[in-house]
Short mmCIF file of C-alpha atoms in Angstrom, two decimals:
data_model
loop_
_atom_site.label_atom_id
_atom_site.label_comp_id
_atom_site.label_asym_id
_atom_site.label_seq_id
_atom_site.Cartn_x
_atom_site.Cartn_y
_atom_site.Cartn_z
CA ALA A 23 0.00 0.00 0.00
CA MET A 24 1.20 3.44 -0.82
CA ALA A 25 1.16 6.04 1.93
CA GLN A 26 -0.34 9.43 1.09
CA ALA A 27 0.97 12.59 2.78
CA VAL A 28 -1.58 15.11 3.97
CA ALA A 29 -0.53 18.75 4.67
CA PRO A 30 -1.70 20.06 8.00
CA VAL A 31 -4.40 22.71 7.90
CA ALA A 32 -4.01 25.83 10.10
CA PRO A 33 -6.99 26.58 12.32
CA ALA A 34 -9.23 29.41 11.17
CA ALA A 35 -8.79 32.78 12.92
CA SER A 36 -11.60 33.63 15.23
CA SER A 37 -14.01 36.30 14.12
CA ALA A 38 -13.41 38.21 17.35
CA ALA A 39 -9.70 38.56 16.57
CA ALA A 40 -10.43 39.69 12.99
CA ARG A 41 -12.62 42.59 14.14
CA PRO A 42 -11.28 45.61 16.00
CA ASP A 43 -12.32 45.87 19.57
CA SER A 44 -15.44 48.04 19.52
CA ALA A 45 -14.94 48.89 23.18
CA ALA A 46 -11.47 50.40 22.67
CA PRO A 47 -11.40 54.19 23.46
CA GLN A 48 -11.02 56.57 20.54
CA ARG A 49 -9.25 59.93 20.70
CA VAL A 50 -11.00 62.98 19.28
CA GLU A 51 -9.29 66.38 19.05
CA VAL A 52 -11.26 69.60 18.57
CA THR A 53 -9.32 72.75 17.71
CA GLY A 54 -10.92 76.20 17.72
CA GLU A 55 -9.60 79.67 16.97
CA ARG A 56 -10.79 83.13 17.89
CA GLU A 57 -11.99 85.55 15.30
CA SER A 58 -9.15 87.16 13.40
CA ASP A 59 -8.79 90.94 13.08
CA THR A 60 -10.24 90.65 9.56
CA ASP A 61 -13.31 88.79 10.86
CA LYS A 62 -13.87 91.41 13.56
CA ARG A 63 -13.82 94.17 10.94
CA ARG A 64 -16.18 92.25 8.64
CA LEU A 65 -18.75 91.61 11.38
CA SER A 66 -18.53 95.12 12.84
CA THR A 67 -21.50 97.45 12.53
CA ALA A 68 -19.19 100.37 11.61
CA ALA A 69 -16.03 100.72 9.54
CA LYS A 70 -13.03 100.36 11.80
CA ILE A 71 -9.31 99.67 11.71
CA ILE A 72 -8.12 96.94 14.08
CA VAL A 73 -4.49 96.59 15.17
CA GLY A 74 -4.08 93.19 16.80
CA ARG A 75 -1.66 91.68 19.25
CA ASP A 76 0.66 90.32 16.54
CA GLU A 77 1.30 93.77 15.08
CA ILE A 78 1.82 95.32 18.51
CA GLU A 79 4.52 92.74 19.32
CA ARG A 80 6.16 93.04 15.91
CA PHE A 81 7.65 96.50 16.49
CA GLY A 82 8.54 96.17 20.18
CA ASP A 83 7.28 99.64 21.17
CA ALA A 84 8.22 100.80 24.66
CA SER A 85 5.04 102.83 25.28
CA LEU A 86 1.45 102.94 24.14
CA GLY A 87 2.09 106.38 22.64
CA ASP A 88 4.66 104.85 20.28
CA VAL A 89 2.05 102.29 19.19
CA LEU A 90 -0.58 104.95 18.49
CA LYS A 91 1.83 107.12 16.46
CA ARG A 92 2.13 104.38 13.84
CA LEU A 93 -1.63 104.07 13.33
CA PRO A 94 -3.14 105.66 10.19
CA GLY A 95 -4.72 109.06 10.74
CA VAL A 96 -3.43 109.38 14.34
CA THR A 97 -0.93 112.02 15.49
CA ILE A 98 0.60 112.68 18.93
CA GLY A 99 1.32 116.25 20.03
CA GLY A 100 4.24 117.36 22.19
CA ARG A 101 7.94 116.70 21.86
CA PRO A 102 9.14 113.50 20.17
CA GLY A 103 9.10 110.60 22.61
CA ARG A 104 7.35 112.68 25.29
CA GLY A 105 3.73 111.93 24.55
CA GLY A 106 0.99 114.52 24.31
CA ALA A 107 -2.54 115.08 23.09
CA ILE A 108 -3.89 112.37 20.76
CA ARG A 109 -5.45 113.71 17.57
CA MET A 110 -7.22 112.22 14.59
CA ARG A 111 -7.76 113.60 11.09
CA GLY A 112 -5.84 116.79 11.90
CA LEU A 113 -8.37 118.04 14.47
CA GLY A 114 -7.58 119.12 18.02
CA GLY A 115 -7.29 116.75 20.94
CA GLY A 116 -10.75 117.61 22.25
CA TYR A 117 -12.34 116.21 19.09
CA THR A 118 -10.92 112.68 19.57
CA GLN A 119 -12.53 110.25 22.02
CA ILE A 120 -10.24 107.83 23.88
CA LEU A 121 -11.81 104.69 25.35
CA LEU A 122 -10.28 101.95 27.48
CA ASP A 123 -12.19 98.66 27.12
CA GLY A 124 -15.08 100.61 25.64
CA GLU A 125 -15.28 103.08 28.54
CA ARG A 126 -14.15 106.71 28.69
CA VAL A 127 -10.67 107.26 30.10
CA GLN A 128 -10.93 109.05 33.43
CA GLY A 129 -9.20 112.39 33.76
CA GLY A 130 -5.51 112.40 34.56
CA LEU A 131 -4.73 108.94 33.16
CA SER A 132 -1.71 109.11 30.87
CA LEU A 133 -1.83 106.44 28.19
CA ASP A 134 1.97 106.29 28.28
CA SER A 135 1.64 104.70 31.73
CA ILE A 136 -0.06 101.66 30.13
CA ASP A 137 2.45 99.10 28.91
CA PRO A 138 1.86 97.72 25.39
CA GLU A 139 2.08 94.22 26.92
CA MET A 140 -1.29 94.90 28.56
CA VAL A 141 -3.03 95.70 25.24
CA GLU A 142 -4.83 93.01 23.21
CA ARG A 143 -5.85 95.23 20.28
CA ILE A 144 -6.62 98.83 19.29
CA GLU A 145 -9.75 99.79 17.36
CA ILE A 146 -9.99 103.03 15.36
CA LEU A 147 -13.47 104.23 14.41
CA ARG A 148 -13.88 107.28 12.19
CA ALA A 149 -17.67 107.46 12.58
CA PRO A 150 -19.95 107.59 15.64
CA THR A 151 -21.79 104.43 16.68
CA ALA A 152 -24.51 103.61 19.19
CA GLU A 153 -21.88 102.18 21.53
CA THR A 154 -19.29 104.97 21.36
CA GLY A 155 -21.68 107.91 21.00
CA ALA A 156 -21.39 111.02 18.83
CA ARG A 157 -19.23 113.13 21.16
CA ALA A 158 -16.11 112.64 19.03
CA ILE A 159 -16.14 114.53 15.75
CA ALA A 160 -12.71 113.32 14.61
CA GLY A 161 -13.22 109.70 15.69
CA THR A 162 -12.76 107.20 18.50
CA ILE A 163 -9.76 105.14 19.62
CA ASN A 164 -10.76 102.13 21.71
CA ILE A 165 -7.91 100.37 23.55
CA ILE A 166 -8.77 96.78 24.52
CA THR A 167 -6.69 95.27 27.32
CA ARG A 168 -5.62 91.64 27.35
CA GLU A 169 -8.52 89.25 26.82
CA GLY A 170 -9.27 86.07 28.74
CA PHE A 171 -7.61 82.68 28.57
CA ARG A 172 -6.31 81.72 25.13
CA LYS A 173 -3.49 79.36 25.99
CA ARG A 174 -1.50 78.60 29.12
CA LEU A 175 1.07 81.34 29.49
CA ASN A 176 3.38 82.52 32.26
CA ASP A 177 5.71 85.24 30.90
CA LEU A 178 8.10 87.58 32.67
CA LYS A 179 9.63 90.32 30.50
CA LEU A 180 12.32 92.84 31.40
CA GLY A 181 12.84 96.04 29.42
CA PHE A 182 15.49 98.74 29.58
CA GLY A 183 15.84 102.15 27.97
CA LEU A 184 18.72 104.62 28.12
CA GLU A 185 18.40 108.39 27.64
CA ASN A 186 21.21 110.83 28.40
CA GLY A 187 22.79 108.26 30.70
CA ALA A 188 19.56 107.69 32.67
CA LEU A 189 18.26 104.12 32.82
CA ALA A 190 14.52 103.47 32.33
CA PRO A 191 13.71 99.90 33.43
CA SER A 192 10.36 98.11 33.27
CA VAL A 193 9.10 94.67 34.33
CA ASN A 194 5.97 92.98 32.96
CA TRP A 195 4.33 89.75 34.10
CA THR A 196 1.51 88.01 32.21
CA ARG A 197 -0.32 84.85 33.28
CA ASP A 198 -3.05 82.99 31.33
CA ASP A 199 -4.50 79.84 32.89
CA LYS A 200 -7.59 78.07 34.20
CA LEU A 201 -8.73 77.59 37.78
CA GLY A 202 -11.52 75.06 37.84
CA GLU A 203 -14.25 76.39 35.53
CA MET A 204 -12.81 79.90 35.58
CA ASN A 205 -10.52 81.17 32.81
CA TYR A 206 -8.30 84.06 33.80
CA ASN A 207 -5.71 86.46 32.47
CA VAL A 208 -3.57 88.66 34.74
CA SER A 209 -1.06 91.25 33.53
CA GLY A 210 0.98 93.66 35.63
CA THR A 211 3.76 96.18 34.93
CA VAL A 212 6.08 98.35 37.03
CA TRP A 213 8.26 101.03 35.41
CA ARG A 214 10.48 104.03 36.10
CA TRP A 215 12.10 106.74 33.97
CA ARG A 216 14.11 109.96 34.24
CA ARG A 217 14.32 112.61 31.51
CA GLU A 218 16.35 115.75 30.85
CA ASP A 219 14.96 118.37 28.46
CA GLU A 220 16.07 121.74 27.15
CA GLY A 221 14.14 124.17 24.98
CA SER A 222 13.60 127.79 24.13
CA VAL A 223 10.60 130.01 23.43
CA THR A 224 10.98 133.28 21.50
CA THR A 225 8.35 136.00 21.81
CA VAL A 226 8.23 138.83 19.27
CA SER A 227 5.85 141.77 19.76
CA PRO A 228 5.77 145.48 18.80
CA GLU A 229 6.89 146.38 22.35
CA PHE A 230 9.76 143.92 22.97
CA ASP A 231 11.57 140.76 21.83
CA GLN A 232 12.62 138.03 24.26
CA THR A 233 13.83 134.42 24.33
CA GLU A 234 13.35 132.19 27.37
CA ILE A 235 15.74 129.23 27.56
CA SER A 236 14.41 126.52 29.87
CA ARG A 237 15.86 123.31 31.31
CA SER A 238 13.99 120.58 33.12
CA SER A 239 14.64 117.30 34.90
CA ASP A 240 11.67 114.97 35.35
CA HIS A 241 11.37 111.61 37.02
CA ARG A 242 8.40 109.27 37.40
CA HIS A 243 7.58 105.73 38.46
CA GLY A 244 4.43 103.67 38.67
CA GLY A 245 2.67 100.43 37.97
CA ASN A 246 -0.57 98.98 36.69
CA LEU A 247 -2.46 95.72 37.06
CA ASN A 248 -5.40 94.40 35.10
CA ALA A 249 -7.19 91.06 34.92
CA ARG A 250 -10.04 89.28 33.13
CA LEU A 251 -11.87 86.55 35.01
CA GLN A 252 -14.42 84.58 32.96
CA TRP A 253 -16.92 81.93 34.04
CA PRO A 254 -18.93 79.83 31.52
CA LEU A 255 -22.52 79.57 32.84
CA GLY A 256 -23.95 77.30 30.16
CA GLU A 257 -24.24 77.14 26.41
CA GLY A 258 -23.89 80.65 25.02
CA THR A 259 -23.83 82.27 28.49
CA SER A 260 -20.81 83.72 30.28
CA LEU A 261 -19.84 86.20 32.98
CA MET A 262 -16.65 88.28 32.85
CA VAL A 263 -15.17 90.51 35.57
CA MET A 264 -12.40 93.00 34.70
CA PRO A 265 -10.56 94.87 37.49
CA LEU A 266 -7.98 97.57 36.68
CA LEU A 267 -5.52 99.42 38.93
CA VAL A 268 -3.17 102.24 37.82
CA PHE A 269 -0.75 104.26 39.96
CA SER A 270 2.02 106.74 39.15
CA GLU A 271 3.88 109.57 40.87
CA GLY A 272 6.84 111.77 40.11
CA GLY A 273 8.46 115.17 40.33
CA SER A 274 10.30 117.79 38.32
CA ARG A 275 12.88 120.57 38.67
CA ARG A 276 12.96 123.45 36.21
CA SER A 277 15.04 126.55 35.56
CA SER A 278 15.03 129.23 32.90
CA GLU A 279 16.95 132.28 31.75
CA LEU A 280 15.46 135.28 29.94
CA ASP A 281 17.30 136.97 27.09
CA LEU A 282 15.80 140.41 26.32
CA ARG A 283 16.74 141.71 22.88
CA ARG A 284 14.57 144.81 23.26
CA LEU A 285 13.54 146.04 26.70
CA PRO A 286 9.79 146.02 27.36
CA PRO A 287 7.85 149.09 28.51
CA PRO A 288 7.95 149.87 32.26
CA ASP A 289 4.39 148.63 32.77
CA ILE A 290 5.38 145.06 31.72
CA GLU A 291 7.02 143.09 34.51
CA THR A 292 9.96 140.93 33.55
CA PHE A 293 12.65 138.82 35.23
CA ASP A 294 16.19 137.61 34.61
CA HIS A 295 15.97 133.93 35.62
CA SER A 296 13.62 131.54 37.41
CA THR A 297 13.52 128.18 39.23
CA GLY A 298 10.69 125.77 39.93
CA ASP A 299 9.81 122.46 41.56
CA GLY A 300 6.75 120.25 41.28
CA ASP A 301 5.34 116.87 42.10
CA SER A 302 2.22 114.93 41.11
CA ARG A 303 0.43 111.67 41.86
CA PHE A 304 -2.32 109.75 40.08
CA ALA A 305 -4.33 106.68 41.15
CA LEU A 306 -7.17 104.87 39.38
CA ALA A 307 -9.28 101.87 40.41
CA ARG A 308 -11.97 100.44 38.14
CA LEU A 309 -14.14 97.32 38.11
CA ASN A 310 -16.15 96.34 35.02
CA ALA A 311 -18.38 93.34 34.45
CA GLN A 312 -19.95 91.82 31.33
CA TYR A 313 -22.76 89.27 31.03
CA ARG A 314 -23.56 87.58 27.70
CA HIS A 315 -26.54 85.36 26.98
CA ARG A 316 -27.60 83.69 23.74
CA LEU A 317 -31.31 83.73 22.95
CA GLY A 318 -33.40 81.15 21.15
CA ASP A 319 -33.97 83.33 18.06
CA GLY A 320 -30.24 83.33 17.26
CA GLY A 321 -29.69 86.71 18.86
CA ARG A 322 -27.47 87.65 21.75
CA VAL A 323 -27.96 90.10 24.60
CA GLU A 324 -25.02 91.67 26.38
CA TRP A 325 -25.04 93.63 29.64
CA ARG A 326 -22.07 95.81 30.63
CA GLY A 327 -21.62 97.71 33.86
CA GLY A 328 -18.92 99.07 36.09
CA ILE A 329 -17.74 101.52 38.71
CA GLY A 330 -14.55 103.57 38.87
CA SER A 331 -12.72 106.12 40.98
CA SER A 332 -9.65 108.23 40.26
CA GLN A 333 -7.66 110.90 42.08
CA SER A 334 -5.06 113.30 40.71
CA ARG A 335 -2.92 115.54 42.92
CA GLY A 336 -0.21 118.00 42.00
CA SER A 337 1.68 121.01 43.32
CA SER A 338 4.29 123.36 41.86
CA VAL A 339 6.28 126.39 42.99
CA ARG A 340 7.92 128.92 40.64
CA GLN A 341 10.22 131.73 41.73
CA GLU A 342 11.45 134.57 39.52
CA PHE A 343 14.58 136.63 40.21
CA ASP A 344 16.20 139.77 38.84
CA ALA A 345 19.79 140.10 37.59
CA ALA A 346 21.01 140.72 41.16
CA ASP A 347 19.42 137.40 42.25
CA GLN A 348 16.76 139.22 44.27
CA LEU A 349 13.41 137.44 44.53
CA LEU A 350 10.75 139.25 42.54
CA ARG A 351 7.69 137.00 42.93
CA THR A 352 6.62 133.49 43.82
CA SER A 353 3.72 131.58 42.31
CA VAL A 354 2.24 128.44 43.89
CA ASP A 355 -0.17 126.11 42.13
CA ASP A 356 -1.93 123.23 43.93
CA GLN A 357 -4.60 121.00 42.45
CA ASP A 358 -6.57 118.04 43.75
CA SER A 359 -9.24 116.45 41.60
CA ARG A 360 -11.38 113.36 42.22
CA GLU A 361 -13.69 111.58 39.84
CA ARG A 362 -16.18 108.78 40.44
CA SER A 363 -18.20 107.07 37.75
CA ALA A 364 -20.77 104.32 37.24
CA HIS A 365 -22.35 102.97 34.09
CA LEU A 366 -24.77 100.30 32.89
CA ASN A 367 -25.75 99.53 29.30
CA ALA A 368 -27.23 96.71 27.25
CA LYS A 369 -26.92 95.59 23.64
CA TYR A 370 -28.97 93.15 21.56
CA SER A 371 -27.52 91.78 18.32
CA VAL A 372 -28.64 89.15 15.82
CA LEU A 373 -26.88 87.78 12.74
CA LEU A 374 -29.03 88.08 9.61
CA GLU A 375 -28.63 86.46 6.22
CA GLY A 376 -25.34 87.10 4.47
CA ASP A 377 -23.52 87.58 7.81
CA HIS A 378 -25.11 91.01 8.38
#
């Protein structure tokens, strides 16, 4: 008999091994982005120019005044690098409205005391709107401070400036994070500077000609702190609280010499040289809140409210002397101003067809 070889047959794979495990967890990633500056302009109810955070960081400006000087249609009065009145479209400073987070800047607040690191974006509106009002003929500049949590961030930045041998340091700290359900952003800055200036003013009149040469030494230091705390309260509903603190103080010493090319008439008092000293202090505390709620018809209602208080103090003494260094007159100027404010407003918006 002839033997016949039979090849072994492998066992069939089980159906359970051939199928993926349906109970195995699957990973899903969802990535979202905020509206870009272009989207904000497109969805705005009025034509505006928006300068975002990326452009502010690109040039590394040391002060908010340097940022504003580069914006189209905006000019800064005063000496170069010294700040001054903000103007739009060639009109005087009183025709331009300055807002901070959509609210009027309280008297005495110098925008140069706000570090560019605290600014999220700047909006320029050349026409009045229901939100900004019609008080500004030239236009409105709205400075938006850092917004809420975007990504985890803990930055410490040191800055230094040098002018005529005087060092101007600044320190900024920014923190973005989450604490439970709350998203928060905190940004604080401390700074100090010292400046030396020299200038001259020439007066020509039918009675006399004179030139006053003045010299000044100014110093100032201060700090500011702002935060945005945001709580999600459900789908389409959120509450945001925004505290702001600003403080600065400083002093100055001034002297001048008078050069008379033609003597004035006897009834006009004049002097040979003068000296002066002054000091000032400013403090601001503000607390704003915002509540947003989405309605069933696709619209959204937004409530904004806040309270604020500011105080500005200053004093100066000027003494004028004759050529023999005898005191002719002394002038003293003291000022103390306080301002308190409160506001509450509401806005309803709905997106129509064609993204209008």
